[in-house]
Amino acid sequence: MEKEALSILDQRTHSSYEIPVHNGTIRAMDLRQLKTGPGDFGLMTYDPAFMNTASCHSAITFIDGDKGILRYRGYPIEQLAEKCTFLEVAYLLLFGELPTEPQLKDWVGQITRHTMLHETTKKFLEGFRYDAHPMGMLVSTVAALSTVYPEARNVHDPEVRQLQIMRLIGKMPTIAAYTYRHSLGFPYVYPDNDLSYTENFLNMLWRMAEPRYTANPILARALDILFILHADHEQNCSANVMRSVGSSHADPFLSTAGAAAALSGPLHGGANEEVLKMLDEIGSKDKVPAYIEQVKAGHGKLMGFGHRIYKNYDPRASIIKWAADKVFEVTGRNPKLDIALELERIALEDDYFIKRKLYPNVDFYSGIMYQAMGFKPEMFTVLFAIPRTAGWLAQWQEMLEDPEQKIARPRQVYTGHEVRDLVPLEKRAAPTTA
Ligand code: MLT
């Protein structure tokens, strides 16, 4: 039986070490014994952007980037998207098992009771300019909830944690809808607790003067599927922020606001908004070849293509493509789809993109679908943040319950000046340009 360990010969000292291997990793702290002398700090790993560093043990989401596999708590994303509702999947992420019928009924009832926003929070939203970006409003408003529920800072009390988790999952669609209504100058629509999670979201977005809003069931179901696909994705940038902010024992509202801030970046959740800008820039199907030549010449990026983890395809993209076709049956085909399909066709045949593993990811089709449903591009990342809140909270809760975790505080490699004495102000000369 081969031994699960590394034998390391430190050529600086000719000393040998045996470093245990667990789950395909070595503990970075085991490297600290490799010293050049008694005063030496010992070895660290250097891994900018954590390209090859596991920050935690997690049982929530499994991804196999080479095989294009995504599973929540062991269940394939394809089965969950086909057979579950988003709140059912949120329960799975948070509690580790799919709910029974009575558990789901209670869970949905609990979440539904937390969809309303405190009136002071609505007034907070009214302070934004009419043209404020919805993600800026969402991040700020989620953080403001911390002031409404001060008891949330008792992060070690499971019941307190559970209540804040339900508040956040319940209120995210309300906040999201209110940011949209604010940008149009429309009155806010209160939640209708007789509607499902996504039907109620559409109600708060689109209802005008009609006494009751009736959501199109195909659009409501398509949104539910999109929410399932976006619910979690292991240690992505925003999940890492959720864990890091949460590791200081900040309350879940401030931690979620930090995670949403990370998601707003164009390299993360903002990518679907950038896809639409790219398709607008291309303008028509016949201009796709010229755009592709520009990208290959190093001018411009192919937004919505490629992924840090998936090396062959993003399993969520194929499900979204299916859902988009259902949406287009209701909304009419989005003309940008022709540009997107041509872009995908050429990119998947072109060696330049194949060699670079550039193929459509989850963001490529989600934006086209959201636009067809009537969402403006500025809302796309908000639509990502709503379901990802369940994933962030599952990651946060797992981190707090992990006895190995403590406040996240990485090391660095110092590359600055050696010690130097201060020059008094009157004697400082402007640095000479070499
Ligand atoms: C996500 O779903 O968070 C994105 O695909 C980004 C990632 O996983 O790194």
Short mmCIF file of C-alpha atoms and ligand atoms in Angstrom, two decimals:
data_model
loop_
_atom_site.label_atom_id
_atom_site.label_comp_id
_atom_site.label_asym_id
_atom_site.label_seq_id
_atom_site.Cartn_x
_atom_site.Cartn_y
_atom_site.Cartn_z
CA MET A 1 0.00 0.00 0.00
CA GLU A 2 1.58 3.32 -1.09
CA LYS A 3 2.04 5.78 1.76
CA GLU A 4 -0.09 8.96 1.61
CA ALA A 5 2.89 11.28 2.15
CA LEU A 6 5.56 13.36 0.42
CA SER A 7 9.26 12.92 1.12
CA ILE A 8 10.90 16.33 0.78
CA LEU A 9 14.65 16.92 0.64
CA ASP A 10 15.43 20.55 1.45
CA GLN A 11 18.53 21.15 -0.65
CA ARG A 12 19.29 24.31 1.32
CA THR A 13 19.95 22.27 4.46
CA HIS A 14 20.10 18.71 3.09
CA SER A 15 17.40 17.85 5.63
CA SER A 16 14.60 15.46 4.76
CA TYR A 17 10.98 15.72 5.77
CA GLU A 18 7.87 13.58 5.45
CA ILE A 19 4.68 15.59 4.82
CA PRO A 20 1.34 13.73 5.10
CA VAL A 21 -1.12 13.97 2.20
CA HIS A 22 -4.89 14.15 2.98
CA ASN A 23 -7.65 14.47 0.34
CA GLY A 24 -5.07 15.40 -2.29
CA THR A 25 -3.65 18.23 -0.20
CA ILE A 26 -0.80 18.92 2.19
CA ARG A 27 -1.31 21.24 5.16
CA ALA A 28 0.50 24.51 4.48
CA MET A 29 1.41 24.66 8.17
CA ASP A 30 3.41 21.41 7.76
CA LEU A 31 5.81 23.39 5.54
CA ARG A 32 6.73 25.72 8.39
CA GLN A 33 9.10 23.03 9.76
CA LEU A 34 11.30 23.50 6.64
CA LYS A 35 13.72 26.10 8.04
CA THR A 36 17.23 27.20 7.10
CA GLY A 37 18.09 27.81 10.75
CA PRO A 38 16.56 28.39 14.21
CA GLY A 39 15.59 32.00 13.43
CA ASP A 40 13.94 31.14 10.12
CA PHE A 41 10.11 31.52 9.93
CA GLY A 42 9.84 28.41 7.82
CA LEU A 43 8.30 27.84 4.40
CA MET A 44 4.92 29.25 3.28
CA THR A 45 3.06 28.64 0.03
CA TYR A 46 2.67 31.56 -2.39
CA ASP A 47 -0.61 31.34 -4.33
CA PRO A 48 -1.95 34.66 -5.77
CA ALA A 49 -5.77 34.48 -6.29
CA PHE A 50 -5.74 31.04 -4.59
CA MET A 51 -5.30 29.24 -7.93
CA ASN A 52 -4.26 26.05 -6.15
CA THR A 53 -5.25 26.51 -2.50
CA ALA A 54 -8.10 24.79 -0.63
CA SER A 55 -9.33 27.19 2.06
CA CYS A 56 -11.77 24.82 3.73
CA HIS A 57 -13.41 21.45 3.91
CA SER A 58 -16.93 21.71 2.49
CA ALA A 59 -19.77 19.24 1.95
CA ILE A 60 -22.08 21.64 0.12
CA THR A 61 -21.16 21.69 -3.60
CA PHE A 62 -19.02 19.40 -5.71
CA ILE A 63 -17.61 20.49 -9.07
CA ASP A 64 -15.54 18.38 -11.46
CA GLY A 65 -14.20 20.95 -13.90
CA ASP A 66 -12.87 18.41 -16.41
CA LYS A 67 -16.09 16.40 -16.58
CA GLY A 68 -18.45 19.39 -16.32
CA ILE A 69 -20.07 18.02 -13.16
CA LEU A 70 -21.96 20.19 -10.64
CA ARG A 71 -23.74 18.64 -7.64
CA TYR A 72 -25.40 20.20 -4.58
CA ARG A 73 -25.05 17.88 -1.58
CA GLY A 74 -24.44 15.00 -4.02
CA TYR A 75 -27.47 15.61 -6.26
CA PRO A 76 -26.67 16.37 -9.96
CA ILE A 77 -27.68 19.91 -10.93
CA GLU A 78 -29.60 18.51 -13.91
CA GLN A 79 -31.96 16.51 -11.62
CA LEU A 80 -32.42 19.40 -9.19
CA ALA A 81 -33.20 21.85 -12.02
CA GLU A 82 -35.73 19.47 -13.53
CA LYS A 83 -37.51 18.22 -10.40
CA CYS A 84 -37.15 20.82 -7.61
CA THR A 85 -38.14 24.37 -6.75
CA PHE A 86 -35.55 26.93 -5.74
CA LEU A 87 -36.69 27.01 -2.09
CA GLU A 88 -36.43 23.20 -1.99
CA VAL A 89 -32.83 23.49 -3.22
CA ALA A 90 -32.09 26.32 -0.77
CA TYR A 91 -33.25 23.98 2.02
CA LEU A 92 -30.94 21.25 0.66
CA LEU A 93 -27.93 23.59 0.58
CA LEU A 94 -28.56 24.83 4.13
CA PHE A 95 -29.66 21.65 5.91
CA GLY A 96 -27.83 19.00 3.85
CA GLU A 97 -30.89 16.96 2.86
CA LEU A 98 -33.91 17.53 0.61
CA PRO A 99 -36.98 18.43 2.69
CA THR A 100 -39.92 16.11 3.22
CA GLU A 101 -43.29 17.48 2.12
CA PRO A 102 -44.17 18.79 5.65
CA GLN A 103 -40.65 20.25 6.04
CA LEU A 104 -40.89 22.02 2.68
CA LYS A 105 -44.36 23.39 3.49
CA ASP A 106 -43.07 24.79 6.80
CA TRP A 107 -39.89 26.15 5.18
CA VAL A 108 -41.81 27.93 2.39
CA GLY A 109 -44.23 29.32 4.99
CA GLN A 110 -41.35 30.64 7.11
CA ILE A 111 -39.60 32.27 4.14
CA THR A 112 -42.86 33.78 2.93
CA ARG A 113 -43.43 35.41 6.30
CA HIS A 114 -40.13 37.25 5.92
CA THR A 115 -40.63 38.83 2.48
CA MET A 116 -41.75 42.22 3.85
CA LEU A 117 -39.22 45.03 4.34
CA HIS A 118 -39.31 47.33 7.35
CA GLU A 119 -40.74 50.71 6.31
CA THR A 120 -37.49 52.42 7.38
CA THR A 121 -35.63 50.20 4.88
CA LYS A 122 -37.93 51.38 2.10
CA LYS A 123 -37.15 54.98 3.08
CA PHE A 124 -33.43 54.09 2.98
CA LEU A 125 -33.86 52.98 -0.64
CA GLU A 126 -35.58 56.27 -1.54
CA GLY A 127 -32.33 58.08 -0.77
CA PHE A 128 -30.65 56.72 -3.89
CA ARG A 129 -30.45 58.69 -7.15
CA TYR A 130 -32.99 57.53 -9.75
CA ASP A 131 -30.11 56.21 -11.91
CA ALA A 132 -28.26 54.38 -9.13
CA HIS A 133 -27.05 50.90 -10.24
CA PRO A 134 -29.34 48.25 -8.73
CA MET A 135 -26.36 46.29 -7.37
CA GLY A 136 -25.13 49.36 -5.48
CA MET A 137 -28.61 49.74 -4.00
CA LEU A 138 -28.86 46.03 -3.18
CA VAL A 139 -25.46 45.83 -1.46
CA SER A 140 -26.18 48.96 0.61
CA THR A 141 -29.71 47.88 1.56
CA VAL A 142 -28.64 44.38 2.61
CA ALA A 143 -25.96 45.97 4.81
CA ALA A 144 -28.59 48.35 6.23
CA LEU A 145 -30.63 45.34 7.40
CA SER A 146 -27.84 44.86 9.94
CA THR A 147 -29.12 48.01 11.68
CA VAL A 148 -32.71 46.72 11.67
CA TYR A 149 -31.82 43.36 13.27
CA PRO A 150 -28.96 44.02 15.73
CA GLU A 151 -29.49 40.62 17.37
CA ALA A 152 -28.02 39.10 14.17
CA ARG A 153 -24.52 39.64 15.53
CA ASN A 154 -25.10 36.69 17.90
CA VAL A 155 -23.69 34.44 15.19
CA HIS A 156 -23.03 31.52 17.57
CA ASP A 157 -26.70 31.09 18.45
CA PRO A 158 -28.16 28.57 15.96
CA GLU A 159 -31.70 29.90 16.38
CA VAL A 160 -30.54 33.49 15.77
CA ARG A 161 -28.62 32.30 12.69
CA GLN A 162 -31.67 30.44 11.38
CA LEU A 163 -33.91 33.51 11.75
CA GLN A 164 -31.47 35.78 9.87
CA ILE A 165 -31.07 33.13 7.14
CA MET A 166 -34.85 33.12 6.62
CA ARG A 167 -34.99 36.90 6.67
CA LEU A 168 -32.27 37.21 4.03
CA ILE A 169 -33.71 34.55 1.69
CA GLY A 170 -37.19 36.04 2.13
CA LYS A 171 -36.20 39.66 1.66
CA MET A 172 -33.70 39.44 -1.21
CA PRO A 173 -36.39 39.35 -3.94
CA THR A 174 -38.19 42.27 -2.27
CA ILE A 175 -35.03 44.37 -2.14
CA ALA A 176 -34.19 43.38 -5.73
CA ALA A 177 -37.65 44.33 -6.97
CA TYR A 178 -37.58 47.61 -5.09
CA THR A 179 -34.25 48.60 -6.65
CA TYR A 180 -35.86 48.03 -10.05
CA ARG A 181 -39.05 49.95 -9.21
CA HIS A 182 -36.95 52.80 -7.77
CA SER A 183 -34.98 53.09 -11.02
CA LEU A 184 -38.26 53.53 -12.93
CA GLY A 185 -39.82 55.88 -10.38
CA PHE A 186 -42.66 53.38 -9.88
CA PRO A 187 -44.34 52.78 -6.50
CA TYR A 188 -43.13 49.72 -4.61
CA VAL A 189 -45.37 46.65 -4.77
CA TYR A 190 -45.77 44.83 -1.47
CA PRO A 191 -45.19 41.06 -1.40
CA ASP A 192 -48.20 38.86 -2.10
CA ASN A 193 -47.78 35.88 0.18
CA ASP A 194 -50.29 33.79 -1.76
CA LEU A 195 -47.77 33.58 -4.62
CA SER A 196 -44.73 31.30 -4.97
CA TYR A 197 -41.22 32.69 -4.44
CA THR A 198 -40.59 33.56 -8.09
CA GLU A 199 -44.22 34.49 -8.87
CA ASN A 200 -44.09 36.95 -5.95
CA PHE A 201 -40.80 38.34 -7.24
CA LEU A 202 -42.38 38.94 -10.67
CA ASN A 203 -45.40 40.47 -8.88
CA MET A 204 -43.18 42.99 -7.03
CA LEU A 205 -41.34 43.78 -10.28
CA TRP A 206 -44.08 44.09 -12.84
CA ARG A 207 -47.48 44.69 -11.12
CA MET A 208 -48.94 48.07 -11.98
CA ALA A 209 -52.58 49.06 -11.39
CA GLU A 210 -54.17 45.60 -11.62
CA PRO A 211 -55.72 44.37 -8.33
CA ARG A 212 -53.77 41.06 -8.39
CA TYR A 213 -50.74 40.06 -10.45
CA THR A 214 -50.82 36.77 -12.33
CA ALA A 215 -47.36 35.57 -13.33
CA ASN A 216 -46.89 33.61 -16.52
CA PRO A 217 -46.20 30.09 -15.17
CA ILE A 218 -43.57 29.37 -17.83
CA LEU A 219 -41.62 32.52 -16.94
CA ALA A 220 -41.99 31.87 -13.20
CA ARG A 221 -40.71 28.30 -13.64
CA ALA A 222 -37.84 29.43 -15.90
CA LEU A 223 -36.78 31.91 -13.22
CA ASP A 224 -37.02 29.17 -10.59
CA ILE A 225 -34.68 27.01 -12.69
CA LEU A 226 -32.26 29.93 -13.17
CA PHE A 227 -32.30 30.47 -9.40
CA ILE A 228 -31.47 26.78 -8.82
CA LEU A 229 -28.56 26.95 -11.28
CA HIS A 230 -27.16 30.04 -9.56
CA ALA A 231 -27.69 28.94 -5.94
CA ASP A 232 -24.13 27.90 -5.11
CA HIS A 233 -20.80 27.19 -6.76
CA GLU A 234 -18.38 26.12 -3.99
CA GLN A 235 -15.53 28.55 -3.26
CA ASN A 236 -16.19 31.19 -5.94
CA CYS A 237 -15.04 34.75 -5.36
CA SER A 238 -18.17 35.92 -3.52
CA ALA A 239 -18.43 32.74 -1.41
CA ASN A 240 -14.81 33.31 -0.38
CA VAL A 241 -15.73 36.85 0.68
CA MET A 242 -18.77 35.56 2.62
CA ARG A 243 -16.53 33.14 4.51
CA SER A 244 -13.80 35.73 5.03
CA VAL A 245 -16.06 38.52 6.32
CA GLY A 246 -18.07 35.98 8.34
CA SER A 247 -14.87 34.62 9.87
CA SER A 248 -14.48 37.88 11.81
CA HIS A 249 -17.95 37.12 13.27
CA ALA A 250 -19.53 40.05 11.45
CA ASP A 251 -23.30 39.54 11.24
CA PRO A 252 -24.79 37.69 8.23
CA PHE A 253 -26.29 40.88 6.72
CA LEU A 254 -22.90 42.61 6.54
CA SER A 255 -21.24 39.38 5.36
CA THR A 256 -23.87 38.96 2.63
CA ALA A 257 -23.44 42.59 1.59
CA GLY A 258 -19.71 41.94 1.21
CA ALA A 259 -20.35 38.83 -0.86
CA ALA A 260 -22.83 40.73 -3.08
CA ALA A 261 -20.23 43.47 -3.54
CA ALA A 262 -17.78 40.84 -4.85
CA LEU A 263 -20.48 39.40 -7.11
CA SER A 264 -21.05 42.84 -8.68
CA GLY A 265 -17.63 42.76 -10.35
CA PRO A 266 -17.63 42.27 -14.17
CA LEU A 267 -15.35 39.25 -13.79
CA HIS A 268 -17.87 37.51 -11.49
CA GLY A 269 -21.61 38.07 -11.35
CA GLY A 270 -21.42 41.13 -13.58
CA ALA A 271 -20.26 38.96 -16.50
CA ASN A 272 -23.82 38.39 -17.79
CA GLU A 273 -24.31 42.16 -18.07
CA GLU A 274 -21.00 42.35 -20.00
CA VAL A 275 -22.25 39.61 -22.39
CA LEU A 276 -25.18 41.81 -23.42
CA LYS A 277 -22.85 44.78 -23.93
CA MET A 278 -20.66 42.56 -26.16
CA LEU A 279 -23.66 41.37 -28.21
CA ASP A 280 -24.81 44.99 -28.56
CA GLU A 281 -21.30 45.94 -29.74
CA ILE A 282 -21.33 43.16 -32.34
CA GLY A 283 -24.74 44.35 -33.49
CA SER A 284 -25.69 41.62 -35.97
CA LYS A 285 -24.97 37.99 -36.86
CA ASP A 286 -23.00 38.90 -39.99
CA LYS A 287 -20.55 40.97 -37.92
CA VAL A 288 -19.62 38.01 -35.66
CA PRO A 289 -16.65 36.76 -37.76
CA ALA A 290 -15.06 40.24 -37.72
CA TYR A 291 -15.53 40.49 -33.95
CA ILE A 292 -13.97 37.08 -33.44
CA GLU A 293 -10.95 38.10 -35.54
CA GLN A 294 -10.60 41.18 -33.30
CA VAL A 295 -10.65 39.01 -30.16
CA LYS A 296 -8.06 36.65 -31.67
CA ALA A 297 -5.89 39.68 -32.47
CA GLY A 298 -6.02 40.60 -28.78
CA HIS A 299 -8.59 43.40 -29.06
CA GLY A 300 -11.57 42.78 -26.75
CA LYS A 301 -12.71 39.77 -24.75
CA LEU A 302 -15.19 37.02 -25.41
CA MET A 303 -17.48 37.66 -22.40
CA GLY A 304 -19.44 34.66 -21.11
CA PHE A 305 -16.87 32.17 -22.42
CA GLY A 306 -14.49 30.00 -20.38
CA HIS A 307 -14.33 29.41 -16.64
CA ARG A 308 -11.71 29.10 -13.88
CA ILE A 309 -12.93 25.61 -12.94
CA TYR A 310 -14.81 24.09 -15.89
CA LYS A 311 -12.39 22.93 -18.60
CA ASN A 312 -14.82 21.46 -21.12
CA TYR A 313 -18.24 22.97 -20.57
CA ASP A 314 -20.35 24.60 -17.85
CA PRO A 315 -23.23 22.18 -17.13
CA ARG A 316 -25.45 25.13 -16.22
CA ALA A 317 -25.11 26.64 -19.71
CA SER A 318 -26.87 23.74 -21.44
CA ILE A 319 -29.76 23.83 -18.93
CA ILE A 320 -30.09 27.60 -19.37
CA LYS A 321 -30.20 27.18 -23.13
CA TRP A 322 -33.16 24.78 -22.69
CA ALA A 323 -34.92 27.20 -20.32
CA ALA A 324 -34.25 30.11 -22.70
CA ASP A 325 -36.05 28.30 -25.52
CA LYS A 326 -39.10 27.90 -23.23
CA VAL A 327 -38.98 31.62 -22.36
CA PHE A 328 -38.70 32.60 -26.02
CA GLU A 329 -41.88 30.60 -26.74
CA VAL A 330 -43.63 33.12 -24.45
CA THR A 331 -41.68 36.33 -25.01
CA GLY A 332 -40.69 35.90 -28.63
CA ARG A 333 -37.15 35.12 -29.73
CA ASN A 334 -34.53 37.60 -28.55
CA PRO A 335 -32.77 38.76 -31.77
CA LYS A 336 -29.52 38.78 -29.82
CA LEU A 337 -29.86 35.00 -29.60
CA ASP A 338 -28.92 34.74 -33.29
CA ILE A 339 -25.72 36.66 -32.60
CA ALA A 340 -25.01 34.51 -29.52
CA LEU A 341 -25.63 31.23 -31.35
CA GLU A 342 -23.36 32.31 -34.23
CA LEU A 343 -20.68 33.37 -31.73
CA GLU A 344 -20.95 30.00 -29.99
CA ARG A 345 -20.92 28.07 -33.30
CA ILE A 346 -17.76 29.76 -34.56
CA ALA A 347 -15.98 29.76 -31.18
CA LEU A 348 -16.61 26.03 -30.69
CA GLU A 349 -15.09 25.26 -34.12
CA ASP A 350 -12.13 27.63 -33.93
CA ASP A 351 -8.86 26.14 -32.67
CA TYR A 352 -7.94 29.46 -31.02
CA PHE A 353 -10.85 29.14 -28.58
CA ILE A 354 -10.75 25.35 -28.29
CA LYS A 355 -7.09 25.44 -27.25
CA ARG A 356 -7.92 28.12 -24.66
CA LYS A 357 -10.93 26.15 -23.38
CA LEU A 358 -13.21 29.08 -24.24
CA TYR A 359 -16.82 27.85 -24.55
CA PRO A 360 -20.10 29.33 -23.24
CA ASN A 361 -20.47 29.44 -19.45
CA VAL A 362 -23.52 30.12 -17.27
CA ASP A 363 -23.39 33.86 -18.00
CA PHE A 364 -23.49 33.54 -21.77
CA TYR A 365 -27.15 32.61 -22.12
CA SER A 366 -28.57 33.88 -18.82
CA GLY A 367 -28.34 37.52 -19.94
CA ILE A 368 -30.14 36.85 -23.24
CA MET A 369 -32.90 35.07 -21.38
CA TYR A 370 -33.27 37.76 -18.73
CA GLN A 371 -33.45 40.45 -21.41
CA ALA A 372 -36.18 38.53 -23.24
CA MET A 373 -38.09 38.36 -19.92
CA GLY A 374 -37.99 42.16 -19.75
CA PHE A 375 -35.07 42.72 -17.38
CA LYS A 376 -32.61 45.50 -18.22
CA PRO A 377 -28.91 44.48 -18.15
CA GLU A 378 -28.28 46.39 -14.89
CA MET A 379 -30.64 43.92 -13.18
CA PHE A 380 -28.85 40.75 -14.32
CA THR A 381 -26.39 40.58 -11.44
CA VAL A 382 -29.22 41.31 -9.00
CA LEU A 383 -30.93 38.21 -10.42
CA PHE A 384 -27.73 36.29 -9.66
CA ALA A 385 -27.51 37.64 -6.10
CA ILE A 386 -31.03 36.53 -5.11
CA PRO A 387 -30.43 32.76 -5.37
CA ARG A 388 -26.73 32.93 -4.50
CA THR A 389 -27.76 34.29 -1.08
CA ALA A 390 -28.78 30.73 -0.16
CA GLY A 391 -25.34 29.44 -1.18
CA TRP A 392 -23.51 32.22 0.64
CA LEU A 393 -25.48 31.49 3.82
CA ALA A 394 -24.81 27.75 3.55
CA GLN A 395 -21.07 28.46 3.17
CA TRP A 396 -21.19 30.96 6.06
CA GLN A 397 -22.97 28.53 8.37
CA GLU A 398 -20.56 25.69 7.45
CA MET A 399 -17.59 27.96 8.19
CA LEU A 400 -18.96 28.94 11.62
CA GLU A 401 -19.60 25.29 12.52
CA ASP A 402 -16.13 24.14 11.35
CA PRO A 403 -13.85 23.78 14.42
CA GLU A 404 -10.78 24.20 12.18
CA GLN A 405 -11.85 27.65 10.94
CA LYS A 406 -10.81 30.94 12.57
CA ILE A 407 -10.52 34.55 11.39
CA ALA A 408 -9.22 34.56 7.79
CA ARG A 409 -5.85 36.33 7.81
CA PRO A 410 -3.46 35.33 4.96
CA ARG A 411 0.29 35.93 5.05
CA GLN A 412 2.30 37.88 2.42
CA VAL A 413 5.69 38.01 0.74
CA TYR A 414 7.10 41.44 1.66
CA THR A 415 8.79 43.15 -1.31
CA GLY A 416 9.05 46.70 0.08
CA HIS A 417 11.93 48.82 1.40
CA GLU A 418 14.29 47.54 4.05
CA VAL A 419 14.33 49.62 7.25
CA ARG A 420 15.21 53.28 6.61
CA ASP A 421 15.31 56.45 8.74
CA LEU A 422 12.77 59.21 8.31
CA VAL A 423 13.93 62.43 6.59
CA PRO A 424 12.46 65.59 8.18
CA LEU A 425 9.92 67.38 5.96
CA GLU A 426 12.14 70.41 5.31
CA LYS A 427 14.95 68.19 4.05
CA ARG A 428 12.95 66.01 1.68
CA ALA A 429 13.75 66.49 -1.99
CA ALA A 430 11.47 65.32 -4.81
CA PRO A 431 12.56 61.82 -5.85
CA THR A 432 14.90 61.99 -8.83
CA THR A 433 13.45 60.15 -11.85
CA ALA A 434 16.03 57.60 -12.91
C1 MLT B 1 -20.18 31.22 -10.01
O1 MLT B 1 -21.19 30.53 -10.24
O2 MLT B 1 -19.92 31.72 -8.90
C2 MLT B 1 -19.28 31.52 -11.17
O3 MLT B 1 -19.33 30.49 -12.12
C3 MLT B 1 -17.84 31.84 -10.77
C4 MLT B 1 -17.06 30.73 -10.11
O4 MLT B 1 -17.57 29.67 -9.77
O5 MLT B 1 -15.84 30.98 -9.93
#
